[in-house]
C-alpha cells in the first residue's frame, strides 16, 4: 500500500513540476500567435491528409472487390460456353476443365487464381504459391458449397482478399478461387502518405518561420508602446510613439499618444495649480511673519492691533484654502451630486440667501418654470458667489438682479448688478484662478471665486460669460444644457438647495 501511495505522490510531484515549468515558459503574444497558427495549420493538414487517406483506401477496396468479381464472372462465362479444345466436346473431368480455365485466364497484377480439388491444388504455370499449400486456407475456401468471399492473413504474408466458386461436374467437386494480394497496393498508399508527412513537417517549419517574422512585424507597434510606457515617468511625458500605417495596432499607438497628450496637459495644469496656490499662500504667511517679528509683546495696545490683523489674515488664508479644495474636487468625477432641480425655486432660494450678504436693492427679473437634472447645491453655490461679488463691487443704493430662463435645450441663470462693470480686456481673464480685474472699486479677494463658478458650470457641461463694459454694470450668465428629466422621477419632491 505504502509503495503504491509513494509512487502516486512521486507521479503527482513530477506532473506538478512539469506544470510549473510549462507555466513559467515565456508567453509572449508573438509566441502564442505562432502556436495558434501552427496548431491550426497542423490540424488542417492532418485533417485533409486523413480524409484523403480514408477515401483512397475505400477506393482501393472497391477496386479489389470489382477485380475479384470480374474474375469470378469471367470464370462463370468460361464454364457456360467453353469446350474441351482437344475434341471440341464437353469437359469430362473437373481437373481438365480447371486446367484449361487456369491456362486461358491470365491473372491481373497482384492477383492469383487456383482450383482446389479434393486431392490436389491447381495453379497457373509459375503461379505456385505457399498459400495453396496452406491447409487453413484450403479449409476456408473449400468448406462451403456456396460461393463465398472474405479476407485471410497467411502466416508469412500480408492480408489477401478472395472469392470462391464451388463447381460440380458429375460426382466430382472442386472450388475455383480468385485471390487478391491487398498488402502491396495498401503499402503504396502508406508510402505516399509517409512522403506527405515529411513534406507537411517541412511546410510547418516554413510556416513557423514566416509566422514568427510576420507576427513580430505586426506586433512591433505594441512593443514600441510598451517600451515607451516603460521609459515614461511622471516628470517626462514628452515621449511619443512613432506611428506607421493605418491598422488596429497603429490606432492603438495613436490612442496611447492621445492619452499621453491628456496626461501631459493634466500634469502641467496640476503643477501650475500648485505653483499658483503656493505663491498665493506665501503672501499671507510673509505678512503674518513680518508682523510677529516687528511686534513689541510688551505693548498691550500694539499686540491687540496685530492680533486683530493676523486673525483677519488667517481668515483670508483659510478661505483661500477652502476655495482651493473646492477647485481640486472639481476635477473628480464625484464632484456633482445630481438630482432633479426646480430652477424657479432655486432662483428664489438664491435671492433669499443673497439678501443676507448686504443691503442692496435685490430683485428677481425672470423666473424659469423648468426642471433639470443638475447639482442644485453647487448651482446655488455658484450663484451666491456671483451675488457676493456683486455686493463687493456695488454700493448700498445699487441694484442686483437675479434671474433664470429656459428654452429648448438650455437653462440660463444670471446675476446682474449696476456696479462699475468690467473692462473688455478682463472679461476672459477674471475666470482664471488667482486673476483679479482692474476694477475702480478695490475689493479684497483671493481671485478664486469666478474660477469656482466656472468649474461648477463646466462640470455640468455648460459655460459662463460676463456681459459688461466700464460703467455699464456686470451681467454674469451661466448656461447649462438641459438634461431631460427621467419619466420615473416625481418632480414634486423637495430638493435641498
Ligand atoms: P476676487 O476674490 O478677486 O473677487 P473673483 O474670481 O471672484 O476673485 O473675481 C475676479 C475679478 O473679477 C475680481 O477681482 C474683479 O475684478 C472682477 N469681478 C468679479 N465680479 C465682479 C463684478 N460683479 N463687478 C465688477 N468686477 C467684478
Coordinates of C-alpha atoms and ligand atoms in Angstrom, one line a residue:
X1 CA 0.0 0.0 0.0
X2 CA 2.7 2.4 1.0
X3 CA 4.7 1.6 -2.1
X4 CA 1.7 2.5 -4.3
X5 CA 1.0 5.6 -2.3
X6 CA 4.5 6.9 -2.6
X7 CA 4.5 6.1 -6.3
X8 CA 1.4 8.2 -6.8
X9 CA 2.9 11.0 -4.8
X10 CA 6.0 10.9 -6.9
X11 CA 3.9 10.9 -10.1
X12 CA 1.9 13.9 -9.0
X13 CA 5.1 15.8 -7.9
X14 CA 6.6 15.2 -11.3
X15 CA 3.4 16.4 -13.1
X16 CA 3.3 19.4 -10.7
X17 CA 6.9 20.3 -11.6
X18 CA 6.1 19.9 -15.3
X19 CA 3.0 22.1 -15.0
X20 CA 5.1 24.7 -13.1
X21 CA 7.8 24.6 -15.8
X22 CA 5.2 25.0 -18.5
X23 CA 3.6 27.9 -16.8
X24 CA 7.0 29.5 -16.3
X25 CA 7.6 29.5 -20.1
X26 CA 7.6 33.0 -21.6
X27 CA 4.2 33.5 -23.1
X28 CA 4.6 36.4 -25.4
X29 CA 1.8 37.3 -27.7
X30 CA 4.1 36.6 -30.6
X31 CA 4.7 33.0 -29.3
X32 CA 1.0 32.5 -28.7
X33 CA 0.1 33.7 -32.2
X34 CA 2.7 31.4 -33.7
X35 CA 1.5 28.5 -31.6
X36 CA -2.1 29.0 -32.8
X37 CA -1.1 29.3 -36.4
X38 CA 1.0 26.2 -36.2
X39 CA -1.8 24.3 -34.4
X40 CA -4.4 25.3 -37.0
X41 CA -2.1 24.5 -39.9
X42 CA -1.2 21.1 -38.4
X43 CA -4.8 20.3 -37.7
X44 CA -5.8 21.4 -41.2
X45 CA -3.1 19.4 -42.9
X46 CA -3.7 16.3 -40.8
X47 CA -7.5 16.6 -41.4
X48 CA -7.0 16.9 -45.1
X49 CA -4.5 14.0 -45.2
X50 CA -6.6 11.8 -43.0
X51 CA -9.7 12.3 -45.2
X52 CA -7.7 11.7 -48.4
X53 CA -6.2 8.5 -46.9
X54 CA -9.6 7.1 -45.9
X55 CA -11.2 8.0 -49.3
X56 CA -8.2 6.5 -51.1
X57 CA -8.4 3.3 -49.0
X58 CA -12.1 2.9 -49.7
X59 CA -11.4 3.4 -53.5
X60 CA -8.7 0.6 -53.4
X61 CA -11.1 -1.7 -51.5
X62 CA -13.8 -1.1 -54.1
X63 CA -11.3 -1.7 -57.0
X64 CA -10.2 -5.0 -55.4
X65 CA -13.8 -6.1 -54.9
X66 CA -14.5 -5.3 -58.6
X67 CA -11.4 -7.1 -59.8
X68 CA -12.4 -10.3 -57.8
X69 CA -16.0 -10.1 -59.2
X70 CA -14.6 -9.7 -62.7
X71 CA -12.5 -12.9 -62.4
X72 CA -15.5 -14.7 -61.0
X73 CA -17.7 -13.6 -63.8
X74 CA -15.1 -14.5 -66.4
X75 CA -14.9 -18.0 -64.9
X76 CA -18.6 -18.3 -64.9
X77 CA -18.7 -17.3 -68.6
X78 CA -16.0 -19.8 -69.4
X79 CA -17.9 -22.6 -67.6
X80 CA -21.0 -21.9 -69.6
X81 CA -19.5 -21.6 -73.0
X82 CA -16.1 -23.3 -73.1
X83 CA -15.5 -26.7 -74.7
X84 CA -12.5 -29.0 -74.4
X85 CA -10.0 -27.9 -77.1
X86 CA -8.9 -31.4 -77.6
X87 CA -12.1 -32.8 -79.1
X88 CA -14.5 -29.8 -79.1
X89 CA -16.9 -31.6 -76.7
X90 CA -17.9 -31.1 -73.1
X91 CA -15.3 -31.4 -70.4
X92 CA -15.2 -34.9 -69.0
X93 CA -13.3 -34.2 -65.8
X94 CA -13.3 -31.3 -63.4
X95 CA -9.5 -31.3 -63.3
X96 CA -9.3 -30.9 -67.1
X97 CA -11.8 -28.0 -67.0
X98 CA -9.8 -26.2 -64.2
X99 CA -6.6 -26.7 -66.2
X100 CA -8.0 -25.1 -69.3
X101 CA -9.6 -22.3 -67.2
X102 CA -6.3 -21.6 -65.5
X103 CA -4.4 -21.7 -68.8
X104 CA -6.8 -19.2 -70.5
X105 CA -7.2 -16.9 -67.6
X106 CA -4.3 -14.6 -67.1
X107 CA -4.4 -13.1 -63.6
X108 CA -4.0 -9.4 -63.3
X109 CA -1.3 -7.6 -61.3
X110 CA -1.5 -8.6 -57.5
X111 CA -3.9 -11.5 -58.3
X112 CA -3.6 -15.2 -58.5
X113 CA -6.0 -18.0 -59.4
X114 CA -6.2 -21.5 -58.1
X115 CA -8.5 -24.5 -58.3
X116 CA -8.9 -26.8 -55.3
X117 CA -9.7 -30.5 -55.9
X118 CA -10.1 -32.9 -53.1
X119 CA -6.7 -34.4 -53.6
X120 CA -4.7 -31.6 -55.2
X121 CA -4.5 -27.9 -55.9
X122 CA -4.0 -26.5 -59.4
X123 CA -2.5 -23.1 -60.1
X124 CA -1.4 -21.3 -63.2
X125 CA 2.1 -22.0 -64.7
X126 CA 4.7 -20.3 -62.5
X127 CA 2.0 -19.3 -60.0
X128 CA 2.6 -21.9 -57.4
X129 CA 2.4 -20.3 -54.1
X130 CA 2.9 -21.2 -50.5
X131 CA -0.7 -20.1 -50.0
X132 CA -2.0 -23.0 -52.0
X133 CA -0.4 -25.5 -49.7
X134 CA -1.7 -23.7 -46.6
X135 CA -4.2 -26.2 -45.1
X136 CA -6.0 -23.5 -43.2
X137 CA -6.7 -21.6 -46.4
X138 CA -7.8 -24.8 -48.2
X139 CA -10.2 -25.4 -45.3
X140 CA -11.5 -21.9 -45.6
X141 CA -12.2 -21.8 -49.3
X142 CA -13.4 -25.4 -49.7
X143 CA -15.6 -25.5 -46.6
X144 CA -18.7 -24.1 -48.2
X145 CA -20.9 -25.2 -51.1
X146 CA -21.9 -21.7 -51.7
X147 CA -19.8 -19.0 -53.5
X148 CA -18.1 -17.0 -50.7
X149 CA -15.7 -14.2 -50.4
X150 CA -13.6 -12.8 -47.5
X151 CA -10.2 -11.9 -46.3
X152 CA -7.4 -14.0 -44.9
X153 CA -3.9 -13.3 -43.4
X154 CA -1.4 -16.1 -44.3
X155 CA 1.2 -16.6 -41.7
X156 CA 4.1 -15.4 -43.9
X157 CA 2.5 -12.6 -46.0
X158 CA 0.2 -9.6 -45.8
X159 CA -3.6 -9.7 -46.0
X160 CA -5.4 -11.2 -49.0
X161 CA -9.0 -10.9 -50.3
X162 CA -10.5 -14.0 -52.0
X163 CA -13.7 -15.1 -53.8
X164 CA -14.6 -18.7 -54.3
X165 CA -16.8 -20.5 -57.0
X166 CA -17.7 -24.1 -56.0
X167 CA -18.0 -26.3 -59.1
X168 CA -19.6 -29.8 -59.5
X169 CA -19.1 -32.0 -62.5
X170 CA -20.7 -35.3 -62.2
X171 CA -19.8 -36.5 -58.8
X172 CA -16.6 -34.6 -58.7
X173 CA -16.5 -31.3 -56.6
X174 CA -13.9 -28.6 -56.7
X175 CA -13.5 -24.9 -55.9
X176 CA -12.2 -22.2 -58.2
X177 CA -10.5 -19.4 -56.1
X178 CA -9.5 -15.9 -57.1
X179 CA -7.0 -14.3 -54.7
X180 CA -6.1 -10.6 -54.5
X181 CA -2.9 -9.5 -52.6
X182 CA -4.0 -6.3 -50.9
X183 CA -0.8 -5.5 -49.0
X184 CA 1.3 -4.2 -52.0
X185 CA -1.4 -1.7 -53.0
X186 CA -2.0 -0.6 -49.5
X187 CA 1.7 -0.2 -48.8
X188 CA 1.9 2.0 -51.9
X189 CA -0.7 4.3 -50.3
X190 CA 1.1 4.2 -47.0
X191 CA 4.3 5.2 -48.8
X192 CA 2.6 8.2 -50.4
X193 CA 1.4 9.4 -47.1
X194 CA 4.8 8.9 -45.5
X195 CA 6.2 11.2 -48.1
X196 CA 3.3 13.6 -47.5
X197 CA 4.1 13.6 -43.7
X198 CA 7.7 14.6 -44.4
X199 CA 6.6 17.4 -46.8
X200 CA 3.9 18.6 -44.2
X201 CA 6.5 18.8 -41.4
X202 CA 8.8 20.8 -43.7
X203 CA 5.8 23.1 -44.7
X204 CA 5.1 23.6 -40.9
X205 CA 8.7 24.6 -40.4
X206 CA 8.4 27.2 -43.2
X207 CA 5.0 28.4 -41.8
X208 CA 6.6 28.7 -38.3
X209 CA 9.5 30.8 -39.6
X210 CA 7.2 33.0 -41.8
X211 CA 4.6 33.3 -39.0
X212 CA 7.3 34.3 -36.4
X213 CA 8.6 37.0 -38.7
X214 CA 5.1 38.3 -39.6
X215 CA 3.9 38.3 -36.0
X216 CA 7.0 40.2 -34.9
X217 CA 6.4 42.8 -37.7
X218 CA 2.7 43.2 -36.8
X219 CA 3.3 43.4 -33.1
X220 CA 6.2 45.9 -33.4
X221 CA 3.9 49.0 -32.6
X222 CA 2.8 47.1 -29.4
X223 CA 6.4 46.6 -28.4
X224 CA 7.0 50.3 -29.1
X225 CA 4.1 51.2 -26.9
X226 CA 5.4 49.0 -24.1
X227 CA 9.0 50.4 -24.4
X228 CA 7.7 54.0 -24.5
X229 CA 5.5 53.3 -21.5
X230 CA 8.5 51.9 -19.6
X231 CA 10.5 55.0 -20.4
X232 CA 7.8 57.4 -19.3
X233 CA 7.9 58.8 -15.8
X234 CA 5.7 61.4 -14.2
X235 CA 8.2 64.1 -14.9
X236 CA 8.9 63.1 -18.5
X237 CA 5.7 62.9 -20.5
X238 CA 7.1 64.3 -23.8
X239 CA 8.0 61.0 -25.5
X240 CA 5.6 59.7 -28.2
X241 CA 5.4 56.6 -30.2
X242 CA 6.2 56.9 -33.9
X243 CA 3.0 55.7 -35.7
X244 CA 3.3 53.8 -39.0
X245 CA 0.4 52.5 -41.1
X246 CA -3.3 52.7 -40.6
X247 CA -4.3 49.4 -38.9
X248 CA -5.7 48.4 -35.5
X249 CA -2.3 48.3 -33.9
X250 CA -1.2 51.7 -35.1
X251 CA -4.6 53.1 -34.0
X252 CA -3.7 51.7 -30.5
X253 CA -0.4 53.6 -30.7
X254 CA -2.3 56.8 -31.7
X255 CA -4.8 56.3 -28.8
X256 CA -1.8 55.9 -26.5
X257 CA -0.2 59.1 -27.8
X258 CA -3.5 61.0 -27.3
X259 CA -3.7 59.7 -23.7
X260 CA -0.2 60.9 -23.2
X261 CA -1.2 64.4 -24.5
X262 CA -4.0 64.5 -22.0
X263 CA -1.8 63.3 -19.2
X264 CA 0.9 65.8 -20.0
X265 CA -1.8 68.6 -20.0
X266 CA -3.2 67.3 -16.7
X267 CA 0.2 67.2 -15.1
X268 CA 1.0 70.7 -16.4
X269 CA -2.3 72.1 -15.0
X270 CA -1.7 70.4 -11.7
X271 CA 1.8 71.9 -11.5
X272 CA 0.5 75.3 -12.4
X273 CA -2.2 75.0 -9.8
X274 CA 0.3 74.0 -7.1
X275 CA 2.7 76.9 -8.1
X276 CA -0.1 79.4 -8.0
X277 CA -1.5 78.1 -4.7
X278 CA 1.9 78.1 -3.1
X279 CA 2.6 81.6 -4.3
X280 CA -0.8 82.8 -3.1
X281 CA -0.4 81.3 0.3
X282 CA 3.1 82.6 0.7
X283 CA 1.9 86.3 0.8
X284 CA -0.3 86.0 3.9
X285 CA 2.4 83.8 5.6
X286 CA 5.0 86.6 4.9
X287 CA 2.6 89.2 6.3
X288 CA 1.9 87.2 9.5
X289 CA 5.7 86.6 10.0
X290 CA 6.6 90.2 9.4
X291 CA 4.0 91.5 11.9
X292 CA 5.0 89.0 14.5
X293 CA 8.7 89.9 14.1
X294 CA 8.1 93.6 14.4
X295 CA 5.5 93.4 17.2
X296 CA 6.5 94.6 20.7
X297 CA 4.9 92.0 23.0
X298 CA 5.2 94.4 26.0
X299 CA 3.0 97.0 24.3
X300 CA -0.5 95.7 25.0
X301 CA -2.3 98.1 22.6
X302 CA 0.0 97.1 19.6
X303 CA -0.3 93.4 20.5
X304 CA -4.1 93.7 20.3
X305 CA -3.9 95.5 17.0
X306 CA -1.5 92.9 15.5
X307 CA -3.7 90.1 16.8
X308 CA -6.7 91.5 15.0
X309 CA -4.7 91.9 11.8
X310 CA -3.3 88.4 11.9
X311 CA -6.6 86.8 12.7
X312 CA -8.0 88.6 9.7
X313 CA -5.1 87.4 7.5
X314 CA -5.6 83.8 8.8
X315 CA -9.3 84.0 7.9
X316 CA -8.3 85.1 4.4
X317 CA -5.9 82.2 4.2
X318 CA -8.4 79.7 5.4
X319 CA -10.9 81.0 2.8
X320 CA -8.3 80.5 0.1
X321 CA -7.5 77.0 1.2
X322 CA -11.3 76.1 1.2
X323 CA -11.6 77.6 -2.3
X324 CA -8.6 75.6 -3.5
X325 CA -10.1 72.4 -2.0
X326 CA -13.3 73.0 -4.0
X327 CA -11.3 73.6 -7.2
X328 CA -9.3 70.4 -6.6
X329 CA -12.5 68.5 -6.0
X330 CA -14.0 69.8 -9.2
X331 CA -11.5 67.6 -11.1
X332 CA -13.0 64.5 -9.5
X333 CA -15.9 62.5 -11.1
X334 CA -18.0 62.7 -7.8
X335 CA -17.9 66.5 -7.7
X336 CA -21.5 66.8 -8.6
X337 CA -24.4 65.0 -6.9
X338 CA -27.1 65.4 -9.5
X339 CA -30.8 65.3 -8.8
X340 CA -33.9 66.8 -10.3
X341 CA -33.8 70.5 -9.6
X342 CA -36.7 73.1 -9.9
X343 CA -34.9 76.1 -11.4
X344 CA -37.7 78.5 -10.4
X345 CA -37.4 77.5 -6.8
X346 CA -33.6 77.6 -7.0
X347 CA -33.8 81.2 -8.2
X348 CA -35.9 82.1 -5.1
X349 CA -33.5 80.3 -2.7
X350 CA -30.5 82.2 -4.2
X351 CA -32.3 85.5 -3.7
X352 CA -33.1 84.7 0.0
X353 CA -29.5 83.7 0.7
X354 CA -28.2 86.8 -1.2
X355 CA -30.2 89.3 0.8
X356 CA -28.2 88.3 3.9
X357 CA -24.9 89.3 2.0
X358 CA -25.6 93.0 2.0
X359 CA -28.0 95.9 1.9
X360 CA -28.8 96.2 -1.9
X361 CA -31.8 96.6 -4.0
X362 CA -32.3 92.8 -4.6
X363 CA -34.9 91.6 -7.1
X364 CA -35.8 88.8 -9.5
X365 CA -36.5 89.9 -13.1
X366 CA -37.4 86.5 -14.6
X367 CA -38.0 83.0 -13.2
X368 CA -37.8 79.9 -15.3
X369 CA -40.5 77.3 -14.9
X370 CA -38.3 74.3 -15.6
X371 CA -37.0 71.1 -14.1
X372 CA -33.5 69.9 -14.9
X373 CA -31.1 67.2 -13.8
X374 CA -28.3 69.1 -12.0
X375 CA -26.5 69.5 -8.7
X376 CA -28.8 72.1 -7.0
X377 CA -26.4 72.8 -4.2
X378 CA -23.4 73.5 -6.5
X379 CA -25.5 75.8 -8.7
X380 CA -26.7 77.7 -5.6
X381 CA -23.0 78.0 -4.5
X382 CA -22.1 79.4 -7.9
X383 CA -24.9 82.0 -7.9
X384 CA -24.3 83.0 -4.3
X385 CA -20.6 83.5 -5.2
X386 CA -21.7 85.8 -8.1
X387 CA -24.1 87.7 -5.7
X388 CA -21.2 88.0 -3.2
X389 CA -19.1 89.6 -5.9
X390 CA -21.9 91.9 -6.9
X391 CA -22.1 93.1 -3.3
X392 CA -18.4 93.6 -3.2
X393 CA -18.4 95.7 -6.3
X394 CA -21.5 97.8 -5.7
X395 CA -22.7 100.4 -3.2
X396 CA -25.8 100.1 -1.0
X397 CA -28.0 102.1 -3.4
X398 CA -27.1 99.8 -6.3
X399 CA -29.4 97.2 -7.8
X400 CA -28.6 93.5 -8.0
X401 CA -30.9 91.3 -10.1
X402 CA -31.1 87.5 -10.2
X403 CA -33.0 85.6 -12.9
X404 CA -33.4 82.4 -14.8
X405 CA -34.9 81.3 -18.1
X406 CA -35.2 78.0 -20.0
X407 CA -35.6 77.3 -23.7
X408 CA -35.5 74.1 -25.7
X409 CA -32.2 72.7 -24.6
X410 CA -30.5 75.3 -22.4
X411 CA -31.2 76.8 -19.0
X412 CA -29.8 80.3 -18.3
X413 CA -29.2 81.6 -14.8
X414 CA -27.8 85.1 -14.2
X415 CA -26.8 87.7 -11.6
X416 CA -26.7 91.3 -12.9
X417 CA -25.5 94.4 -11.0
X418 CA -25.4 98.1 -11.6
X419 CA -21.8 98.4 -10.4
X420 CA -18.6 99.7 -12.2
X421 CA -18.6 96.8 -14.7
X422 CA -15.6 95.0 -16.1
X423 CA -13.1 96.3 -18.7
X424 CA -13.3 94.3 -22.0
X425 CA -9.7 93.1 -21.7
X426 CA -10.6 91.5 -18.3
X427 CA -13.8 89.6 -19.3
X428 CA -12.0 86.4 -20.1
X429 CA -9.1 86.6 -17.7
X430 CA -11.1 87.1 -14.5
X431 CA -12.4 83.5 -14.7
X432 CA -8.8 82.1 -14.4
X433 CA -7.5 81.1 -11.0
X434 CA -6.0 84.0 -8.9
X435 CA -6.8 86.6 -11.5
X436 CA -8.3 89.9 -10.5
X437 CA -9.7 92.6 -12.7
X438 CA -8.8 96.3 -12.8
X439 CA -12.0 97.4 -11.1
X440 CA -12.3 101.0 -9.9
X441 CA -13.5 99.6 -6.6
X442 CA -10.7 97.8 -4.8
X443 CA -12.2 94.8 -3.2
X444 CA -10.4 92.2 -1.1
X445 CA -10.5 88.7 -2.5
X446 CA -8.5 85.6 -3.4
X447 CA -9.2 85.6 -7.1
X448 CA -10.7 82.1 -6.9
X449 CA -14.4 83.0 -6.8
X450 CA -15.1 83.1 -10.5
X451 CA -12.8 80.1 -11.1
X452 CA -15.0 78.1 -8.8
X453 CA -18.1 79.4 -10.7
X454 CA -16.6 78.3 -14.0
X455 CA -15.6 74.9 -12.6
X456 CA -19.2 74.2 -11.3
X457 CA -20.7 75.2 -14.6
X458 CA -18.2 73.3 -16.7
X459 CA -18.8 70.2 -14.5
X460 CA -22.5 70.5 -15.7
X461 CA -21.3 70.7 -19.3
X462 CA -22.2 74.3 -19.5
X463 CA -20.4 77.7 -19.8
X464 CA -20.2 81.1 -18.1
X465 CA -19.7 84.5 -19.5
X466 CA -20.0 88.1 -18.5
X467 CA -21.7 90.8 -20.5
X468 CA -20.3 94.1 -19.3
X469 CA -18.4 97.3 -20.0
X470 CA -16.9 100.0 -17.8
X471 CA -19.8 101.9 -16.1
X472 CA -22.4 99.5 -17.5
X473 CA -22.6 97.1 -14.6
X474 CA -21.9 93.4 -15.0
X475 CA -24.2 90.6 -16.0
X476 CA -22.8 87.1 -15.3
X477 CA -24.7 84.4 -17.2
X478 CA -24.5 80.6 -16.6
X479 CA -25.7 78.4 -19.4
X480 CA -26.4 74.8 -18.5
X481 CA -27.5 72.1 -21.0
X482 CA -31.0 70.9 -20.2
X483 CA -30.7 67.2 -19.4
X484 CA -34.1 65.5 -19.8
X485 CA -35.7 64.6 -16.5
X486 CA -36.3 60.9 -16.4
X487 CA -40.0 60.0 -16.7
X488 CA -39.9 57.9 -13.4
X489 CA -38.9 60.9 -11.3
X490 CA -41.7 62.7 -9.4
X491 CA -40.8 66.3 -9.9
X492 CA -42.8 67.4 -6.9
X493 CA -40.1 66.2 -4.5
X494 CA -38.5 68.9 -2.4
X495 CA -34.8 69.1 -3.1
X496 CA -32.4 70.6 -0.5
X497 CA -30.7 73.6 -2.2
Ligands
LIG1 P1 -12.0 88.0 -6.2 O1 -11.8 87.2 -5.0 O2 -10.9 88.9 -6.6 O3 -13.3 88.7 -6.2 P2 -13.1 86.6 -8.3 O4 -12.6 85.4 -9.1 O5 -14.4 86.4 -7.6 O6 -12.0 86.9 -7.3 O7 -13.2 87.8 -9.3 C1 -12.1 88.1 -10.1 C2 -12.2 89.5 -10.6 O8 -13.3 89.8 -11.4 C3 -12.3 90.5 -9.4 O9 -11.1 90.8 -8.9 C4 -13.0 91.7 -10.1 O10 -12.0 92.5 -10.7 C5 -13.8 91.1 -11.2 N1 -15.2 91.0 -10.8 C6 -15.9 89.9 -10.3 N2 -17.2 90.2 -10.1 C7 -17.4 91.5 -10.5 C8 -18.5 92.4 -10.5 N3 -19.7 92.0 -10.1 N4 -18.3 93.6 -10.9 C9 -17.1 94.0 -11.3 N5 -16.0 93.3 -11.3 C10 -16.1 92.0 -10.9

